[in-house]
mmCIF file of C-alpha atoms in Angstrom:
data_model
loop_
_atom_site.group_PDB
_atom_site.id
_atom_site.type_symbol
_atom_site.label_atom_id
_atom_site.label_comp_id
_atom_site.label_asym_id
_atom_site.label_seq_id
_atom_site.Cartn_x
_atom_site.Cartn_y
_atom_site.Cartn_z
ATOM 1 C CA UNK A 200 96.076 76.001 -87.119
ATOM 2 C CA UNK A 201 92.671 75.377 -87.822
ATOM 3 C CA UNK A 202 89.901 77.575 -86.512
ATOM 4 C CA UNK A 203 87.030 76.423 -84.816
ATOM 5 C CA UNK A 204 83.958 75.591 -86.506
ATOM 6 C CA UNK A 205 82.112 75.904 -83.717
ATOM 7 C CA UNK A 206 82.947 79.195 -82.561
ATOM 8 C CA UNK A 207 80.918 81.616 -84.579
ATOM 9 C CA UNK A 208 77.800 80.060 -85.965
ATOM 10 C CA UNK A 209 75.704 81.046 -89.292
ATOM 11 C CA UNK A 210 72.287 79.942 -89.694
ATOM 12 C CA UNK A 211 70.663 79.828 -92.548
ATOM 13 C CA UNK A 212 67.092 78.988 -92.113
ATOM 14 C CA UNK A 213 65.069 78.689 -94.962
ATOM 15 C CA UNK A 214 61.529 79.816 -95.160
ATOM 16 C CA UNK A 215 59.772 79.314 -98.835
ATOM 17 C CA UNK A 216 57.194 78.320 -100.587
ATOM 18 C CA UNK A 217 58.477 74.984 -102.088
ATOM 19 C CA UNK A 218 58.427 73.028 -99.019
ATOM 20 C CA UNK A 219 59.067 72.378 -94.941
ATOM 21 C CA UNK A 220 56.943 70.938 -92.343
ATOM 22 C CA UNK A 221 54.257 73.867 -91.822
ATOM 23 C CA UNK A 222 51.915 72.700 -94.761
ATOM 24 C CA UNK A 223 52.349 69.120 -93.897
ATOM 25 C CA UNK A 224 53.930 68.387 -97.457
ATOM 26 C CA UNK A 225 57.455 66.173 -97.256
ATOM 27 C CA UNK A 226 59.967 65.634 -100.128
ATOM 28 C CA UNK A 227 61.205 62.415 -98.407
ATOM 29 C CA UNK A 228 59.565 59.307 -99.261
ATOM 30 C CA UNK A 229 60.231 55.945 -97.622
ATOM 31 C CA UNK A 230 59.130 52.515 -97.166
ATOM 32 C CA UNK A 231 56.135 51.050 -95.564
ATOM 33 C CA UNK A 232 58.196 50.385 -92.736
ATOM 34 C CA UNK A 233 59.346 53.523 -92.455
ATOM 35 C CA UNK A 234 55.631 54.822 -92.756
ATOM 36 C CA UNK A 235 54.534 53.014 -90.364
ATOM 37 C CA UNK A 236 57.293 53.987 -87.716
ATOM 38 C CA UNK A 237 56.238 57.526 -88.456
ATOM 39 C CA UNK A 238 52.493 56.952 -88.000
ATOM 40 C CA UNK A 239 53.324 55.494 -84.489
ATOM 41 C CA UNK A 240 55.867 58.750 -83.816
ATOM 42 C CA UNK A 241 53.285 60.840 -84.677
ATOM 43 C CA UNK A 242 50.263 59.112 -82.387
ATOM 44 C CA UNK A 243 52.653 59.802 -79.709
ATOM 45 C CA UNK A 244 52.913 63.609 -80.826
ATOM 46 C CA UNK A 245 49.375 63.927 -81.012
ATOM 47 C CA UNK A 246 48.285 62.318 -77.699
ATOM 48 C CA UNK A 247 51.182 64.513 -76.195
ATOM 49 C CA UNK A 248 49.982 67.524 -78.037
ATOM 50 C CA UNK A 249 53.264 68.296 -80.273
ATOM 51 C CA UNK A 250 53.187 69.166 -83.862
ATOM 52 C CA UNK A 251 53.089 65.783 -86.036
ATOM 53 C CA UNK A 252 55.921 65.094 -88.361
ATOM 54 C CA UNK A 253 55.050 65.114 -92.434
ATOM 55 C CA UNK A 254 54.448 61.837 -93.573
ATOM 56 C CA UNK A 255 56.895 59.686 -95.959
ATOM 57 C CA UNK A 256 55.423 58.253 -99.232
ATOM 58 C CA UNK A 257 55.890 54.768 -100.124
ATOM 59 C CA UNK A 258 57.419 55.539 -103.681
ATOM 60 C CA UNK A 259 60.953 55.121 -102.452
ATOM 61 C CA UNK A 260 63.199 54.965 -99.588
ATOM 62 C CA UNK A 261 65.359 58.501 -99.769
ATOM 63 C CA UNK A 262 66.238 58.467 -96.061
ATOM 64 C CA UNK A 263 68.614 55.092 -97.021
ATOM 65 C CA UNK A 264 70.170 57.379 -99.553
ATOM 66 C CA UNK A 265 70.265 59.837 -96.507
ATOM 67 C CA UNK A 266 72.029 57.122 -94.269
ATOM 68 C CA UNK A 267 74.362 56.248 -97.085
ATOM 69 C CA UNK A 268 75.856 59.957 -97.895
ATOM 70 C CA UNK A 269 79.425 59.434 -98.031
ATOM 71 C CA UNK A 270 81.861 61.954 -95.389
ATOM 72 C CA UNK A 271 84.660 64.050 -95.547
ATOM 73 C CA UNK A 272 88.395 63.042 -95.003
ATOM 74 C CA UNK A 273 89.803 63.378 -91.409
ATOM 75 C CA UNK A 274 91.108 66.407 -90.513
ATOM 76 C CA UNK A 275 95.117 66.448 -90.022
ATOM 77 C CA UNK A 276 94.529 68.609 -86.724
ATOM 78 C CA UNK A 277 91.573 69.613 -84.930
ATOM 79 C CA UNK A 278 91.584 73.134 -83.160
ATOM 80 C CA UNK A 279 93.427 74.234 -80.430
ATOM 81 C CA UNK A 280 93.737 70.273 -80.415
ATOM 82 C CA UNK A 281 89.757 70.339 -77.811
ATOM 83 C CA UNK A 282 87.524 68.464 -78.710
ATOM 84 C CA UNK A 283 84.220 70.335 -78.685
ATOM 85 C CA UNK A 284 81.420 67.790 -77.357
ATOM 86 C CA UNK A 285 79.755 71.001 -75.391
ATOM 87 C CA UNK A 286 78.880 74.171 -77.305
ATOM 88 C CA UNK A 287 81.099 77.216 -76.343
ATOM 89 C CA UNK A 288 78.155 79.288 -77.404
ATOM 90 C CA UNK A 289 75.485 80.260 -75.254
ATOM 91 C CA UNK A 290 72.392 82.252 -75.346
ATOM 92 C CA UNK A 291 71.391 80.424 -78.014
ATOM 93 C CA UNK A 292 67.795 80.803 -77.499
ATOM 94 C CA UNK A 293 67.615 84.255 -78.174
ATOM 95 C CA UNK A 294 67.233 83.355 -81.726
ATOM 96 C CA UNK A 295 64.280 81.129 -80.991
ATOM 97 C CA UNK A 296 61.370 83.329 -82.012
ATOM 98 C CA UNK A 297 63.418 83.885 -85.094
ATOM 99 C CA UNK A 298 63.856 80.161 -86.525
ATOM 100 C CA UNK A 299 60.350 78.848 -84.609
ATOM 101 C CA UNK A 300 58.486 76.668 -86.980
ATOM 102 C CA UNK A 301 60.686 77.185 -89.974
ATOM 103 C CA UNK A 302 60.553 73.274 -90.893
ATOM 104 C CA UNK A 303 62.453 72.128 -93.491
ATOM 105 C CA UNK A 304 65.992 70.590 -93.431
ATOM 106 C CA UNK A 305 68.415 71.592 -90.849
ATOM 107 C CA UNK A 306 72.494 71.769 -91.275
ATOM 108 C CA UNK A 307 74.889 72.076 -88.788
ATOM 109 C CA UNK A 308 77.904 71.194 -86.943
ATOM 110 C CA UNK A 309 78.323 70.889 -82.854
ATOM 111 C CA UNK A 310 76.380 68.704 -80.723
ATOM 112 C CA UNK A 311 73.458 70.316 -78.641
ATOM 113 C CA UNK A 312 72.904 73.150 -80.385
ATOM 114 C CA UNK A 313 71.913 71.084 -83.138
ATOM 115 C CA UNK A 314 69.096 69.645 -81.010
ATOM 116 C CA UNK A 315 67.893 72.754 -79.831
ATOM 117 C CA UNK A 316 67.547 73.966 -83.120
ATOM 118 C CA UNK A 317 66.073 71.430 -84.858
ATOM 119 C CA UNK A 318 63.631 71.458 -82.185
ATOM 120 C CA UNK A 319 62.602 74.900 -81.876
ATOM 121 C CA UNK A 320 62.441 75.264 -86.044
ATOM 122 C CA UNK A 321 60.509 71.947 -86.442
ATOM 123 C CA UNK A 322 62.593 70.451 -88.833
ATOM 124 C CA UNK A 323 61.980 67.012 -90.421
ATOM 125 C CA UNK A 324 65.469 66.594 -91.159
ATOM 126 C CA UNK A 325 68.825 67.004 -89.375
ATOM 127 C CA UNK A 326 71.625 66.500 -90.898
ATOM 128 C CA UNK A 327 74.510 67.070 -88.298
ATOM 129 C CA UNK A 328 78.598 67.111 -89.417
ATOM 130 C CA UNK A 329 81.509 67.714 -87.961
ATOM 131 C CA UNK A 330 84.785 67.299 -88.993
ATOM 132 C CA UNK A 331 85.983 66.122 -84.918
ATOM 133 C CA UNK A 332 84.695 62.639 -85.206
ATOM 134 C CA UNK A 333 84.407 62.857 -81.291
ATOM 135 C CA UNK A 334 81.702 65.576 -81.988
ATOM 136 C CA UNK A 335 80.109 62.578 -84.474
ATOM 137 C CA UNK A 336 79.967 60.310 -81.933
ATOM 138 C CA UNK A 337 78.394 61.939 -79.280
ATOM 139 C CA UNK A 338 75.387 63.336 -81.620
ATOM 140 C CA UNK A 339 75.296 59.593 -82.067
ATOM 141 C CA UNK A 340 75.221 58.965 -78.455
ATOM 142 C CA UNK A 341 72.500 61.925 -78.205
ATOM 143 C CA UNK A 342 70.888 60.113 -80.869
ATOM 144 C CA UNK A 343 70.611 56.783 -78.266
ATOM 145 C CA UNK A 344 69.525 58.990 -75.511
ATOM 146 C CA UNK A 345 66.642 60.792 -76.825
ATOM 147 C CA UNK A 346 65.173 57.215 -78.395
ATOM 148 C CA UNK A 347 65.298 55.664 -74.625
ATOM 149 C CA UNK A 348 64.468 59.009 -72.554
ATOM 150 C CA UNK A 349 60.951 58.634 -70.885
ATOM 151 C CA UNK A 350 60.724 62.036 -70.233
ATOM 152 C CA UNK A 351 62.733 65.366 -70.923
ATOM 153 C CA UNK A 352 64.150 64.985 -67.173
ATOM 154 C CA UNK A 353 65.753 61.455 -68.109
ATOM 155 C CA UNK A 354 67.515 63.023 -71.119
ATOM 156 C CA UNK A 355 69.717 65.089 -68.664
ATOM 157 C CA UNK A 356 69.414 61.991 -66.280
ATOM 158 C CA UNK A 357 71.258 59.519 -68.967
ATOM 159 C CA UNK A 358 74.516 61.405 -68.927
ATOM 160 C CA UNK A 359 75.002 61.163 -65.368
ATOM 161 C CA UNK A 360 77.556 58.308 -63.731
ATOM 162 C CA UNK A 361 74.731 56.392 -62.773
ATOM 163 C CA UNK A 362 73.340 55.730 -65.966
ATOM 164 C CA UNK A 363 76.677 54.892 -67.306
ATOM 165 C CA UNK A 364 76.498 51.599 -67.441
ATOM 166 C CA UNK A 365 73.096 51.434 -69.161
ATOM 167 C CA UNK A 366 74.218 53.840 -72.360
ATOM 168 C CA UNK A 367 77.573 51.808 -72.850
ATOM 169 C CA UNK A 368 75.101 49.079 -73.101
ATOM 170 C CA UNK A 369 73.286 50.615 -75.901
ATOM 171 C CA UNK A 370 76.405 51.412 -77.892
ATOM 172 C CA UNK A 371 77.209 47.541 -77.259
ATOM 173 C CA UNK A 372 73.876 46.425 -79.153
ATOM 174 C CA UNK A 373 74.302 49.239 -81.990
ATOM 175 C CA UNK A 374 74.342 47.963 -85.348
ATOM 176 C CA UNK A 375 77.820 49.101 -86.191
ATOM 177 C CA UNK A 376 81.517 48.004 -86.558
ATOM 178 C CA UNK A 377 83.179 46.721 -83.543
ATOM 179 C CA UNK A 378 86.259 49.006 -83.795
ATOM 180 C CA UNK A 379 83.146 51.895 -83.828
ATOM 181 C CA UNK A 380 81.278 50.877 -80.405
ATOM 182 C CA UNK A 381 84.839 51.038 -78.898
ATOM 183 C CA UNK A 382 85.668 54.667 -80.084
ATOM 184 C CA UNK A 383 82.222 55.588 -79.302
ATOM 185 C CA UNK A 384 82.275 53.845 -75.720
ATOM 186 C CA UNK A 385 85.898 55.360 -75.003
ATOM 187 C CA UNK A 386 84.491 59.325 -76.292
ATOM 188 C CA UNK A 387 81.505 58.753 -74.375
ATOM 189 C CA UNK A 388 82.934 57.793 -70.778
ATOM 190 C CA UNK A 389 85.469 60.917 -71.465
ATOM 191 C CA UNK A 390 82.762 63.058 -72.084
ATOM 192 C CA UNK A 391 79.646 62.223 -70.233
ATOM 193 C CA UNK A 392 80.423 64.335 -67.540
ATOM 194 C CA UNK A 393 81.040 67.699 -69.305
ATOM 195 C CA UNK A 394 77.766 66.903 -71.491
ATOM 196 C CA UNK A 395 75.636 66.456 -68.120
ATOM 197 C CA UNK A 396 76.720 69.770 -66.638
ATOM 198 C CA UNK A 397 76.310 71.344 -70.358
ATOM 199 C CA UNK A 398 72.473 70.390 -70.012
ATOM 200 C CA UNK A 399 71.943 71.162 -66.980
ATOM 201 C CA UNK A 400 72.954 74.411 -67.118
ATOM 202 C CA UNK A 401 70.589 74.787 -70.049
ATOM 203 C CA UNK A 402 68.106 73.434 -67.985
ATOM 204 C CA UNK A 403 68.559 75.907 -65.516
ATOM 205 C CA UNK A 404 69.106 78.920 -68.393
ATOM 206 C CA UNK A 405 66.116 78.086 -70.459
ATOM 207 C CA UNK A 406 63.846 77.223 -66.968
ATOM 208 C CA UNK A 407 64.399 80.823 -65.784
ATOM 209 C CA UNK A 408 63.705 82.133 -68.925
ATOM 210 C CA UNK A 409 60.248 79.734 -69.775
ATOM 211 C CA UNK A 410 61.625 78.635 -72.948
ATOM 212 C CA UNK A 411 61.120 74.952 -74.031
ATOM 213 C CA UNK A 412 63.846 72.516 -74.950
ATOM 214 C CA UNK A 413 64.390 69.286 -75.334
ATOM 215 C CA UNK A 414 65.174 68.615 -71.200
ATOM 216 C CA UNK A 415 61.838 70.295 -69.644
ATOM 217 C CA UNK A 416 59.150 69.876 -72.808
ATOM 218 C CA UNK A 417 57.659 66.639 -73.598
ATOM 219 C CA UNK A 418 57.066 68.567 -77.306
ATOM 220 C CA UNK A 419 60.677 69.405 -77.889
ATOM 221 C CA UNK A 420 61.711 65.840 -77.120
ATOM 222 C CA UNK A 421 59.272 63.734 -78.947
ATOM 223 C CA UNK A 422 59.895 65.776 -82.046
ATOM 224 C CA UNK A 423 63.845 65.116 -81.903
ATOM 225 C CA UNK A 424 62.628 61.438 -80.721
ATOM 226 C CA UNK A 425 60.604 60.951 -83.270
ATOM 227 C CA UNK A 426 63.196 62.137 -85.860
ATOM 228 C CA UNK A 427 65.682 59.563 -84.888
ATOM 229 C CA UNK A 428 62.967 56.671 -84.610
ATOM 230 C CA UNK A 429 62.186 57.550 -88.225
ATOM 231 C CA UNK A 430 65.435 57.850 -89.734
ATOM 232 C CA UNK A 431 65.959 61.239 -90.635
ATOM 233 C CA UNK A 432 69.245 62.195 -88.454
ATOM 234 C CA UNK A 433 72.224 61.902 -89.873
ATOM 235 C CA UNK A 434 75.345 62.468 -88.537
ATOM 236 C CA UNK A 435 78.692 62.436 -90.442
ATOM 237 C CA UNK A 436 82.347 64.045 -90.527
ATOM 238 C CA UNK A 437 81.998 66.924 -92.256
ATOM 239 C CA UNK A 438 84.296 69.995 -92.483
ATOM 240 C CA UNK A 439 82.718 73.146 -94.288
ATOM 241 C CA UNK A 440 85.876 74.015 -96.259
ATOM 242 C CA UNK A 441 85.249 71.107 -98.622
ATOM 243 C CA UNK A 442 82.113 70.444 -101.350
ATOM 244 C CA UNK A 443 82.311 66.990 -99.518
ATOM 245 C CA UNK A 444 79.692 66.317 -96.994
ATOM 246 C CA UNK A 445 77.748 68.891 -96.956
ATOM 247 C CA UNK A 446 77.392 69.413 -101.103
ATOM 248 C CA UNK A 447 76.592 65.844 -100.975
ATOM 249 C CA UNK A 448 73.411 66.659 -98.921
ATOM 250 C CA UNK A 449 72.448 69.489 -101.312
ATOM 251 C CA UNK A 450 72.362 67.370 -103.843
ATOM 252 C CA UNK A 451 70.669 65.007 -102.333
ATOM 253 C CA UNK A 452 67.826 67.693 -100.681
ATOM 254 C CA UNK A 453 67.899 68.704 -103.797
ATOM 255 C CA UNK A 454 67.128 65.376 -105.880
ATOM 256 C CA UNK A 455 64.013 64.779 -104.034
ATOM 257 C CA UNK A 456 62.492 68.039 -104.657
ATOM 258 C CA UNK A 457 62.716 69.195 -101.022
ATOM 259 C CA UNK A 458 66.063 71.538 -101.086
ATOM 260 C CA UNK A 459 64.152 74.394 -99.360
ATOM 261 C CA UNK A 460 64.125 74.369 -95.633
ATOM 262 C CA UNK A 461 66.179 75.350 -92.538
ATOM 263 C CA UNK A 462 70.112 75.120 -92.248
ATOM 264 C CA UNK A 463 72.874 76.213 -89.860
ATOM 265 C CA UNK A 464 76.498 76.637 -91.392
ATOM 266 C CA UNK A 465 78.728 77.356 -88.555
ATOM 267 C CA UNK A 466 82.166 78.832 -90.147
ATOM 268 C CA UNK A 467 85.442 80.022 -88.663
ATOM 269 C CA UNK A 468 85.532 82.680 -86.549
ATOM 270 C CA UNK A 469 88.301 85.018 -87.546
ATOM 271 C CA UNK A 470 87.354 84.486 -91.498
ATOM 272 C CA UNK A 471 85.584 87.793 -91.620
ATOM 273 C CA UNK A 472 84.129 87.390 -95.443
ATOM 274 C CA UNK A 473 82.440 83.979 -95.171
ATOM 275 C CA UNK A 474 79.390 84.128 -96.025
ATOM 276 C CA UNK A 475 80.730 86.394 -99.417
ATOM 277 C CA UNK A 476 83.655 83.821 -100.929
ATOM 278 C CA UNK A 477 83.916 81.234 -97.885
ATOM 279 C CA UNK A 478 81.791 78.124 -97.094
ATOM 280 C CA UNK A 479 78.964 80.054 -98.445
ATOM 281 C CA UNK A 480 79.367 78.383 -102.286
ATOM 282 C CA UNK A 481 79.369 75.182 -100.956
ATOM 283 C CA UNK A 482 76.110 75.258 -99.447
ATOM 284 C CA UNK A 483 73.593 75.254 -102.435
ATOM 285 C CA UNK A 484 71.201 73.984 -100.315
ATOM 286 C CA UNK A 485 68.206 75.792 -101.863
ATOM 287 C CA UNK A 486 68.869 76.879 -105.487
ATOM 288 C CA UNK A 487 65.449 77.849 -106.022
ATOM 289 C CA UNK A 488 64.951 81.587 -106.824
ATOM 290 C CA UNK A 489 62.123 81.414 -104.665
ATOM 291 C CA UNK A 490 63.602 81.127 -101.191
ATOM 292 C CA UNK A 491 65.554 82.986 -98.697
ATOM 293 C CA UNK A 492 67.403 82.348 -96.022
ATOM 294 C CA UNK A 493 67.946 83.817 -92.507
ATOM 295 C CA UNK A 494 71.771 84.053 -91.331
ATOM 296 C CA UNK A 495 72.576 84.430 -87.938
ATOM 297 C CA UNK A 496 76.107 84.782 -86.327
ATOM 298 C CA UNK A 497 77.171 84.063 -82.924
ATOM 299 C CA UNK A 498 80.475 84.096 -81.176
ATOM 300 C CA UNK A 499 81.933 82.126 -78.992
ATOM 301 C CA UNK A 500 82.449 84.529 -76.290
ATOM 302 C CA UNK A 501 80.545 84.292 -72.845
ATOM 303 C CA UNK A 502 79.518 87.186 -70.717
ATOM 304 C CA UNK A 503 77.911 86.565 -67.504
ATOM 305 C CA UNK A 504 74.466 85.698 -67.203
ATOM 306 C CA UNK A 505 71.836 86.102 -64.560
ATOM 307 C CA UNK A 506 70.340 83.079 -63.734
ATOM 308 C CA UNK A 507 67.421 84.687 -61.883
ATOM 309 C CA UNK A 508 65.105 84.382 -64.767
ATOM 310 C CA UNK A 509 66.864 87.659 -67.063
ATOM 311 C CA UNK A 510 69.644 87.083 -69.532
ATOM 312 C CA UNK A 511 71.632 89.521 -71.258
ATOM 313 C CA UNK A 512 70.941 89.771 -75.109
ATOM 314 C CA UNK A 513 72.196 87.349 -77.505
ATOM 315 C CA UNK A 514 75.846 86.919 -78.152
ATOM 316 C CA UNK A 515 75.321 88.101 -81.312
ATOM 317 C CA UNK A 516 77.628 89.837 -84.258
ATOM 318 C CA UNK A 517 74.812 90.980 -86.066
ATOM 319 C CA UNK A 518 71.471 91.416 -86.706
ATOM 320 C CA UNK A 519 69.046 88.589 -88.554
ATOM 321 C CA UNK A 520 69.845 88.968 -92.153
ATOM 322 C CA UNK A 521 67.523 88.022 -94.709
ATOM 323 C CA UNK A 522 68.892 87.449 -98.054
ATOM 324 C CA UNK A 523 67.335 85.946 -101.436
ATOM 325 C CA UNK A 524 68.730 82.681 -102.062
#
């Protein structure tokens, strides 16, 4: 039986001197189209006061190569045969002032957390895999949601039964196979409903705590927005055991100069030693000397929570460790 991936996250965020979003330098070229979507993604930033996204270099188009990384063979079973659309981790923002403004390149598996993440650390790249390919699909969906939301308040609003119709509709017009908008549609309609409640239950978390996410900050949403808009999500099946996926990005993070940044490796949770002779080798996502990188575990577990505006700590194994790369 496989363990679940997403039940005890590591995050490795990576803070250096080679690279990431806080001194405005990129490693990802693109085209002038390209450019010019992320001059228009970042007027909207500006005028809404968020943190502007580096800009691309016409020399080449990288985030094609991005789009093109190959994924990782479909699992024979999936765990405890659930499909995990919703984290089973929560608390997650307790890590926030941790990862805030880290930039760089971010690596992970699940679906929101991914988001909230990416967000908080100001990355200007996610690259999201999973080996469920129900977990693929609705980052995708995610992906259609955050382009079309207004307003953080409509992200939420999309998943609900009303707005049904109109997100099936935007899977119709996608610009992939046929036999892909009908896996898509059919994992979507399953799993709208458990997404909603997921989000609003963050809402209602992160609210009482004054923390900003992606459903009640215009900032946090136009900075995943804007990532999509530009190109620079990607999400593919990906399973951590393998130097599939996931080496495939390292090399490619790599290749363009730009392999320092932030990353989250979720592994499974009853492999005690994994960040010693696990998943940990296949990572080489920032082989500079240089850089370190910030791992942080969660469990699964959930303890109750006050909703009243005090949490308890994080669901945490362990302290933030810092560790040269």
């Amino acid at each position: 039986m496989r363990t679940p991936l997403t039940s005890l996250a590591v995050s490795l965020l990576l803070a250096t001197s080679c690279g990431g979003v806080r001194d405005g330098a990129t490693s990802l070229p693109a085209s002038e189209a390209r450019t010019r979507q992320a001059a228009t993604g970042n007027q909207d930033l500006a005028a809404r006061g968020a943190d502007p996204l580096p800009e691309p270099s016409p020399q080449s188009d990288p985030l094609r190569e991005l789009a093109a990384l190959s994924s990782d063979p479909a699992p024979e079973d999936i765990t405890l045969d659930t499909h995990y659309v919703v984290s089973n981790e929560d608390q997650q923002h307790a890590f926030r002032n941790a990862i805030k403004g880290l930039g760089g390149a971010y690596v992970g598996v699940g679906a929101e957390q991914s988001y909230l993440f990416g967000g908080w650390a100001r990355s200007d790249i996610l690259y999201l895999l999973d080996f469920d390919d129900w977990v693929v699909h609705i980052n995708e969906v995610y992906g259609l949601v955050f382009r079309h939301a207004q307003t953080p308040e409509q992200v939420i609003e999309l998943w609900s039964a009303d707005r049904e119709a109109e997100v099936v509709s935007w899977i119709d017009a996608s610009e992939v196979p046929p036999s892909v908008r009908a896996e898509r549609k059919a994992v979507f309609t399953q799993s709208r409903a458990r997404v909603e409640h997921r989000l609003k239950m963050l809402k209602q978390w992160l609210d009482g705590a004054k923390i900003p996410f992606f459903g009640n900050d215009r900032a946090e949403l136009e900075h995943i927005a804007t990532m999509w808009r530009t190109g620079r999500v990607r999400c593919v099946r990906g399973d951590l055991t393998m130097k599939g996926a996931l080496q495939s990005f390292a090399d490619w993070r790599s290749a363009r100069g730009g392999s320092c940044g932030s990353s989250t490796c979720p592994t499974p949770s009853n492999t005690s030693d994994t960040t010693r002779g696990g998943f940990a080798p296949t990572c080489g996502l920032c082989p500079s000397t240089r850089a370190r990188w910030y791992c942080i575990r969660t469990r699964s577990t959930r303890p109750a929570i006050t909703i009243s505006g005090k949490t308890r700590g994080p669901t945490s194994t362990g302290p933030i460790e810092r560790r040269a790369s």
